[in-house]
PDB file of C-alpha atoms in Angstrom:
ATOM      1  CA  GLU Z  14       0.000   0.000   0.000  1.00  0.00           C
ATOM      2  CA  ARG Z  15       2.837   2.394   0.857  1.00  0.00           C
ATOM      3  CA  ASP Z  16       4.582   1.672  -2.461  1.00  0.00           C
ATOM      4  CA  THR Z  17       1.314   2.277  -4.298  1.00  0.00           C
ATOM      5  CA  ALA Z  18       0.935   5.650  -2.560  1.00  0.00           C
ATOM      6  CA  ARG Z  19       4.498   6.631  -3.415  1.00  0.00           C
ATOM      7  CA  ALA Z  20       4.052   5.577  -7.020  1.00  0.00           C
ATOM      8  CA  ALA Z  21       0.832   7.596  -7.221  1.00  0.00           C
ATOM      9  CA  ALA Z  22       2.574  10.598  -5.630  1.00  0.00           C
ATOM     10  CA  ALA Z  23       5.432  10.350  -8.118  1.00  0.00           C
ATOM     11  CA  ASP Z  24       2.889  10.111 -10.925  1.00  0.00           C
ATOM     12  CA  ALA Z  25       1.058  13.215  -9.637  1.00  0.00           C
ATOM     13  CA  ALA Z  26       4.336  15.148  -9.526  1.00  0.00           C
ATOM     14  CA  LYS Z  27       5.257  14.080 -13.062  1.00  0.00           C
ATOM     15  CA  GLN Z  28       1.815  14.936 -14.428  1.00  0.00           C
ATOM     16  CA  ALA Z  29       1.821  18.362 -12.783  1.00  0.00           C
ATOM     17  CA  ILE Z  30       5.179  19.112 -14.380  1.00  0.00           C
ATOM     18  CA  ALA Z  31       4.161  17.691 -17.766  1.00  0.00           C
ATOM     19  CA  LEU Z  32       0.716  19.267 -18.141  1.00  0.00           C
ATOM     20  CA  PRO Z  33       1.195  22.303 -20.365  1.00  0.00           C
ATOM     21  CA  ARG Z  34      -1.396  24.573 -18.741  1.00  0.00           C
ATOM     22  CA  VAL Z  35      -0.551  23.865 -15.098  1.00  0.00           C
ATOM     23  CA  PHE Z  36       1.515  26.690 -13.601  1.00  0.00           C
ATOM     24  CA  LYS Z  37       0.854  26.251  -9.883  1.00  0.00           C
ATOM     25  CA  PHE Z  38       2.451  23.313  -8.160  1.00  0.00           C
ATOM     26  CA  ASP Z  39       2.480  24.218  -4.479  1.00  0.00           C
ATOM     27  CA  HIS Z  40      -0.717  22.239  -3.811  1.00  0.00           C
ATOM     28  CA  VAL Z  41       0.905  19.108  -5.275  1.00  0.00           C
ATOM     29  CA  LEU Z  42       4.100  19.705  -3.317  1.00  0.00           C
ATOM     30  CA  ALA Z  43       2.079  20.079  -0.105  1.00  0.00           C
ATOM     31  CA  LEU Z  44       0.502  16.616  -0.400  1.00  0.00           C
ATOM     32  CA  GLY Z  45       1.722  14.296   2.333  1.00  0.00           C
ATOM     33  CA  ALA Z  46       2.422  11.463  -0.095  1.00  0.00           C
ATOM     34  CA  VAL Z  47       4.449  13.791  -2.316  1.00  0.00           C
ATOM     35  CA  GLN Z  48       6.387  15.050   0.715  1.00  0.00           C
ATOM     36  CA  GLN Z  49       7.358  11.456   1.462  1.00  0.00           C
ATOM     37  CA  LEU Z  50       9.090  11.221  -1.922  1.00  0.00           C
ATOM     38  CA  ARG Z  51      11.861  13.422  -0.544  1.00  0.00           C
ATOM     39  CA  ASP Z  52      13.389  10.900   1.807  1.00  0.00           C
ATOM     40  CA  ASP Z  53      11.944   7.564   0.797  1.00  0.00           C
ATOM     41  CA  GLY Z  54      15.349   6.055   0.104  1.00  0.00           C
ATOM     42  CA  THR Z  55      14.916   6.050  -3.646  1.00  0.00           C
ATOM     43  CA  GLU Z  56      17.253   8.503  -5.340  1.00  0.00           C
ATOM     44  CA  ALA Z  57      14.994   8.870  -8.383  1.00  0.00           C
ATOM     45  CA  ARG Z  58      12.007   9.897  -6.230  1.00  0.00           C
ATOM     46  CA  ASP Z  59      14.155  12.291  -4.224  1.00  0.00           C
ATOM     47  CA  VAL Z  60      15.383  13.869  -7.477  1.00  0.00           C
ATOM     48  CA  LEU Z  61      11.786  14.086  -8.731  1.00  0.00           C
ATOM     49  CA  PHE Z  62      10.745  15.842  -5.512  1.00  0.00           C
ATOM     50  CA  GLY Z  63      13.566  18.350  -5.965  1.00  0.00           C
ATOM     51  CA  LEU Z  64      12.543  18.889  -9.570  1.00  0.00           C
ATOM     52  CA  LEU Z  65       8.986  19.629  -8.431  1.00  0.00           C
ATOM     53  CA  GLU Z  66      10.380  22.149  -5.928  1.00  0.00           C
ATOM     54  CA  VAL Z  67      12.152  23.901  -8.798  1.00  0.00           C
ATOM     55  CA  PHE Z  68       8.857  24.105 -10.683  1.00  0.00           C
ATOM     56  CA  VAL Z  69       7.178  25.581  -7.591  1.00  0.00           C
ATOM     57  CA  THR Z  70       9.666  28.356  -6.867  1.00  0.00           C
ATOM     58  CA  GLY Z  71      12.576  28.249  -9.295  1.00  0.00           C
ATOM     59  CA  THR Z  72      13.555  29.978 -12.496  1.00  0.00           C
ATOM     60  CA  LEU Z  73      14.918  28.681 -15.766  1.00  0.00           C
ATOM     61  CA  ALA Z  74      18.448  29.129 -14.394  1.00  0.00           C
ATOM     62  CA  ASP Z  75      17.517  27.067 -11.318  1.00  0.00           C
ATOM     63  CA  TYR Z  76      16.029  24.360 -13.528  1.00  0.00           C
ATOM     64  CA  ARG Z  77      19.137  24.161 -15.672  1.00  0.00           C
ATOM     65  CA  ALA Z  78      21.408  24.056 -12.616  1.00  0.00           C
ATOM     66  CA  TYR Z  79      19.292  21.309 -11.027  1.00  0.00           C
ATOM     67  CA  CYS Z  80      19.300  19.264 -14.217  1.00  0.00           C
ATOM     68  CA  ALA Z  81      23.074  19.629 -14.544  1.00  0.00           C
ATOM     69  CA  LYS Z  82      23.618  18.662 -10.902  1.00  0.00           C
ATOM     70  CA  HIS Z  83      21.557  15.483 -11.309  1.00  0.00           C
ATOM     71  CA  SER Z  84      22.641  14.712 -14.892  1.00  0.00           C
ATOM     72  CA  LEU Z  85      19.125  15.315 -16.148  1.00  0.00           C
ATOM     73  CA  ASP Z  86      20.476  17.517 -18.921  1.00  0.00           C
ATOM     74  CA  GLN Z  87      21.970  14.465 -20.599  1.00  0.00           C
ATOM     75  CA  ARG Z  88      20.268  13.165 -23.714  1.00  0.00           C
ATOM     76  CA  ASP Z  89      16.874  11.640 -22.877  1.00  0.00           C
ATOM     77  CA  ALA Z  90      17.596  11.494 -19.116  1.00  0.00           C
ATOM     78  CA  LEU Z  91      14.316  13.198 -18.159  1.00  0.00           C
ATOM     79  CA  ARG Z  92      12.353  11.003 -20.539  1.00  0.00           C
ATOM     80  CA  THR Z  93      14.039   7.817 -19.338  1.00  0.00           C
ATOM     81  CA  ASN Z  94      13.796   8.573 -15.614  1.00  0.00           C
ATOM     82  CA  PHE Z  95      10.524  10.485 -15.382  1.00  0.00           C
ATOM     83  CA  ALA Z  96       8.731  10.344 -18.751  1.00  0.00           C
ATOM     84  CA  LEU Z  97       9.259  14.110 -19.098  1.00  0.00           C
ATOM     85  CA  GLU Z  98      10.487  15.966 -22.168  1.00  0.00           C
ATOM     86  CA  HIS Z  99      13.376  18.330 -21.486  1.00  0.00           C
ATOM     87  CA  GLU Z 100      12.370  20.895 -24.131  1.00  0.00           C
ATOM     88  CA  GLN Z 101       8.795  21.030 -22.820  1.00  0.00           C
ATOM     89  CA  CYS Z 102      10.160  21.549 -19.311  1.00  0.00           C
ATOM     90  CA  VAL Z 103      12.416  24.361 -20.564  1.00  0.00           C
ATOM     91  CA  GLU Z 104       9.458  26.037 -22.280  1.00  0.00           C
ATOM     92  CA  LYS Z 105       7.331  25.743 -19.158  1.00  0.00           C
ATOM     93  CA  MET Z 106      10.161  27.071 -16.988  1.00  0.00           C
ATOM     94  CA  ARG Z 107      10.466  30.077 -19.296  1.00  0.00           C
ATOM     95  CA  LEU Z 108       6.783  30.864 -18.694  1.00  0.00           C
ATOM     96  CA  LEU Z 109       7.181  30.306 -14.955  1.00  0.00           C
ATOM     97  CA  THR Z 110      10.264  32.521 -14.938  1.00  0.00           C
ATOM     98  CA  LEU Z 111       8.232  35.223 -16.662  1.00  0.00           C
ATOM     99  CA  ALA Z 112       5.622  34.893 -13.894  1.00  0.00           C
ATOM    100  CA  THR Z 113       8.392  35.312 -11.305  1.00  0.00           C
ATOM    101  CA  LEU Z 114       9.707  38.408 -13.066  1.00  0.00           C
ATOM    102  CA  ALA Z 115       6.151  39.785 -13.199  1.00  0.00           C
ATOM    103  CA  ALA Z 116       5.709  39.175  -9.459  1.00  0.00           C
ATOM    104  CA  ARG Z 117       8.925  41.066  -8.719  1.00  0.00           C
ATOM    105  CA  ALA Z 118       7.842  43.919 -11.004  1.00  0.00           C
ATOM    106  CA  ALA Z 119       4.481  44.108  -9.237  1.00  0.00           C
ATOM    107  CA  ARG Z 120       6.303  45.033  -6.018  1.00  0.00           C
ATOM    108  CA  SER Z 121       7.793  48.111  -7.621  1.00  0.00           C
ATOM    109  CA  SER Z 122       7.131  49.740 -10.983  1.00  0.00           C
ATOM    110  CA  HIS Z 123       5.047  46.984 -12.620  1.00  0.00           C
ATOM    111  CA  THR Z 124       7.445  47.297 -15.538  1.00  0.00           C
ATOM    112  CA  LEU Z 125       9.896  44.834 -17.036  1.00  0.00           C
ATOM    113  CA  ARG Z 126      12.586  45.670 -19.541  1.00  0.00           C
ATOM    114  CA  TYR Z 127      12.922  43.496 -22.641  1.00  0.00           C
ATOM    115  CA  ALA Z 128      16.651  43.068 -21.942  1.00  0.00           C
ATOM    116  CA  ASP Z 129      15.991  41.675 -18.454  1.00  0.00           C
ATOM    117  CA  VAL Z 130      13.357  39.288 -19.763  1.00  0.00           C
ATOM    118  CA  ALA Z 131      15.631  38.108 -22.582  1.00  0.00           C
ATOM    119  CA  ALA Z 132      18.415  37.420 -20.091  1.00  0.00           C
ATOM    120  CA  ALA Z 133      16.185  35.565 -17.614  1.00  0.00           C
ATOM    121  CA  LEU Z 134      14.516  33.469 -20.329  1.00  0.00           C
ATOM    122  CA  ASP Z 135      17.812  32.929 -22.139  1.00  0.00           C
ATOM    123  CA  VAL Z 136      16.278  33.923 -25.470  1.00  0.00           C
ATOM    124  CA  PRO Z 137      17.283  36.426 -28.120  1.00  0.00           C
ATOM    125  CA  HIS Z 138      16.045  39.962 -27.527  1.00  0.00           C
ATOM    126  CA  ALA Z 139      13.888  39.630 -30.670  1.00  0.00           C
ATOM    127  CA  ASP Z 140      11.962  36.706 -29.097  1.00  0.00           C
ATOM    128  CA  VAL Z 141      10.831  38.521 -25.940  1.00  0.00           C
ATOM    129  CA  GLU Z 142       7.540  39.735 -27.387  1.00  0.00           C
ATOM    130  CA  ALA Z 143       6.653  36.251 -28.616  1.00  0.00           C
ATOM    131  CA  TRP Z 144       7.251  34.833 -25.127  1.00  0.00           C
ATOM    132  CA  VAL Z 145       5.167  37.555 -23.493  1.00  0.00           C
ATOM    133  CA  VAL Z 146       2.336  36.963 -25.967  1.00  0.00           C
ATOM    134  CA  ARG Z 147       2.592  33.234 -25.275  1.00  0.00           C
ATOM    135  CA  ALA Z 148       2.450  33.870 -21.516  1.00  0.00           C
ATOM    136  CA  ILE Z 149      -0.623  36.054 -21.992  1.00  0.00           C
ATOM    137  CA  ALA Z 150      -2.289  33.373 -24.148  1.00  0.00           C
ATOM    138  CA  GLN Z 151      -1.516  30.715 -21.512  1.00  0.00           C
ATOM    139  CA  GLY Z 152      -2.987  32.875 -18.736  1.00  0.00           C
ATOM    140  CA  VAL Z 153       0.356  33.280 -16.967  1.00  0.00           C
ATOM    141  CA  LEU Z 154       0.075  37.063 -17.025  1.00  0.00           C
ATOM    142  CA  ARG Z 155      -1.795  40.051 -18.331  1.00  0.00           C
ATOM    143  CA  ALA Z 156       0.455  42.748 -19.627  1.00  0.00           C
ATOM    144  CA  ARG Z 157       0.928  45.500 -22.165  1.00  0.00           C
ATOM    145  CA  LEU Z 158       3.921  45.637 -24.470  1.00  0.00           C
ATOM    146  CA  ASP Z 159       5.558  48.960 -25.212  1.00  0.00           C
ATOM    147  CA  GLN Z 160       7.608  48.229 -28.307  1.00  0.00           C
ATOM    148  CA  LEU Z 161       9.002  51.737 -28.564  1.00  0.00           C
ATOM    149  CA  ASN Z 162      10.481  51.740 -25.045  1.00  0.00           C
ATOM    150  CA  GLU Z 163      11.000  47.981 -25.006  1.00  0.00           C
ATOM    151  CA  THR Z 164       9.136  47.537 -21.739  1.00  0.00           C
ATOM    152  CA  ILE Z 165       6.347  45.324 -20.484  1.00  0.00           C
ATOM    153  CA  THR Z 166       3.777  46.699 -18.055  1.00  0.00           C
ATOM    154  CA  VAL Z 167       2.419  43.887 -15.900  1.00  0.00           C
ATOM    155  CA  ASN Z 168      -1.232  44.107 -14.866  1.00  0.00           C
ATOM    156  CA  GLN Z 169      -1.767  40.618 -13.467  1.00  0.00           C
ATOM    157  CA  PHE Z 170       0.217  37.392 -13.107  1.00  0.00           C
ATOM    158  CA  VAL Z 171      -0.020  33.854 -11.808  1.00  0.00           C
ATOM    159  CA  GLN Z 172       1.063  33.758  -8.186  1.00  0.00           C
ATOM    160  CA  ARG Z 173       3.262  30.663  -8.300  1.00  0.00           C
ATOM    161  CA  HIS Z 174       3.102  30.031  -4.576  1.00  0.00           C
ATOM    162  CA  PHE Z 175       1.447  31.838  -1.712  1.00  0.00           C
ATOM    163  CA  THR Z 176       3.563  32.143   1.429  1.00  0.00           C
ATOM    164  CA  ASP Z 177       2.778  33.392   4.926  1.00  0.00           C
ATOM    165  CA  ALA Z 178       4.412  36.701   3.960  1.00  0.00           C
ATOM    166  CA  ASP Z 179       2.014  36.949   0.998  1.00  0.00           C
ATOM    167  CA  TRP Z 180      -0.947  36.404   3.328  1.00  0.00           C
ATOM    168  CA  ARG Z 181       0.334  39.160   5.635  1.00  0.00           C
ATOM    169  CA  GLU Z 182       0.778  41.521   2.690  1.00  0.00           C
ATOM    170  CA  LEU Z 183      -2.730  40.716   1.457  1.00  0.00           C
ATOM    171  CA  GLY Z 184      -4.105  41.358   4.954  1.00  0.00           C
ATOM    172  CA  THR Z 185      -2.334  44.722   5.070  1.00  0.00           C
ATOM    173  CA  GLN Z 186      -3.735  45.680   1.659  1.00  0.00           C
ATOM    174  CA  LEU Z 187      -7.263  44.665   2.674  1.00  0.00           C
ATOM    175  CA  GLN Z 188      -6.996  46.725   5.857  1.00  0.00           C
ATOM    176  CA  GLN Z 189      -5.845  49.728   3.819  1.00  0.00           C
ATOM    177  CA  TRP Z 190      -8.745  49.280   1.386  1.00  0.00           C
ATOM    178  CA  GLN Z 191     -11.153  49.048   4.314  1.00  0.00           C
ATOM    179  CA  ARG Z 192      -9.781  52.320   5.753  1.00  0.00           C
ATOM    180  CA  ASN Z 193     -10.102  53.985   2.334  1.00  0.00           C
ATOM    181  CA  ILE Z 194     -13.705  52.812   1.975  1.00  0.00           C
ATOM    182  CA  ASP Z 195     -14.533  53.992   5.509  1.00  0.00           C
ATOM    183  CA  GLU Z 196     -13.059  57.422   4.714  1.00  0.00           C
ATOM    184  CA  LEU Z 197     -14.978  57.593   1.429  1.00  0.00           C
ATOM    185  CA  LEU Z 198     -18.235  56.660   3.184  1.00  0.00           C
ATOM    186  CA  ALA Z 199     -17.595  59.296   5.841  1.00  0.00           C
ATOM    187  CA  THR Z 200     -17.004  61.916   3.130  1.00  0.00           C
ATOM    188  CA  VAL Z 201     -20.205  60.935   1.307  1.00  0.00           C
ATOM    189  CA  ARG Z 202     -22.223  61.020   4.555  1.00  0.00           C
ATOM    190  CA  ALA Z 203     -20.790  64.441   5.447  1.00  0.00           C
ATOM    191  CA  ALA Z 204     -21.718  65.801   2.001  1.00  0.00           C
ATOM    192  CA  ARG Z 205     -25.381  64.830   2.378  1.00  0.00           C
TER     193      ARG Z 205
END
């Protein structure tokens, strides 16, 4: 029964990584059976767990480093060990990296420079717009391209994982909105 659960957990992790329109993995990573993959004594399952962690929080650079460390960048290693296609994983990690860049931009100017995106995605500068359009089509982000200034203004993005700090920030924002609404209501009442 335990082996069946571990096999099912490994299968869930592989499917989450392989499915082209799945961009949030923290719920899979949080499953107890998936957590047990980490230290179950099987190197392949431990490596798979680490790979899933990269898909939850990592960037394309993290993915490439992890694959190199575990020899998953060798010809057909991902396919042989986990029934995953390396090029599909790279494409998905590019989209996830774009979501990470968008999240960072949302904390400041909401703007990304083409050059920064090209560097993070490891693509030619000329391909940045195509990747942003692809991310928009996949629902990874909503953004506006400024071709003249070579910037991307991020309006919305997939939150790859939601931490305790994110909950605190959301709570702070909701409290601020509540204060603003209370002030607006007081102003409207005073004007009557």
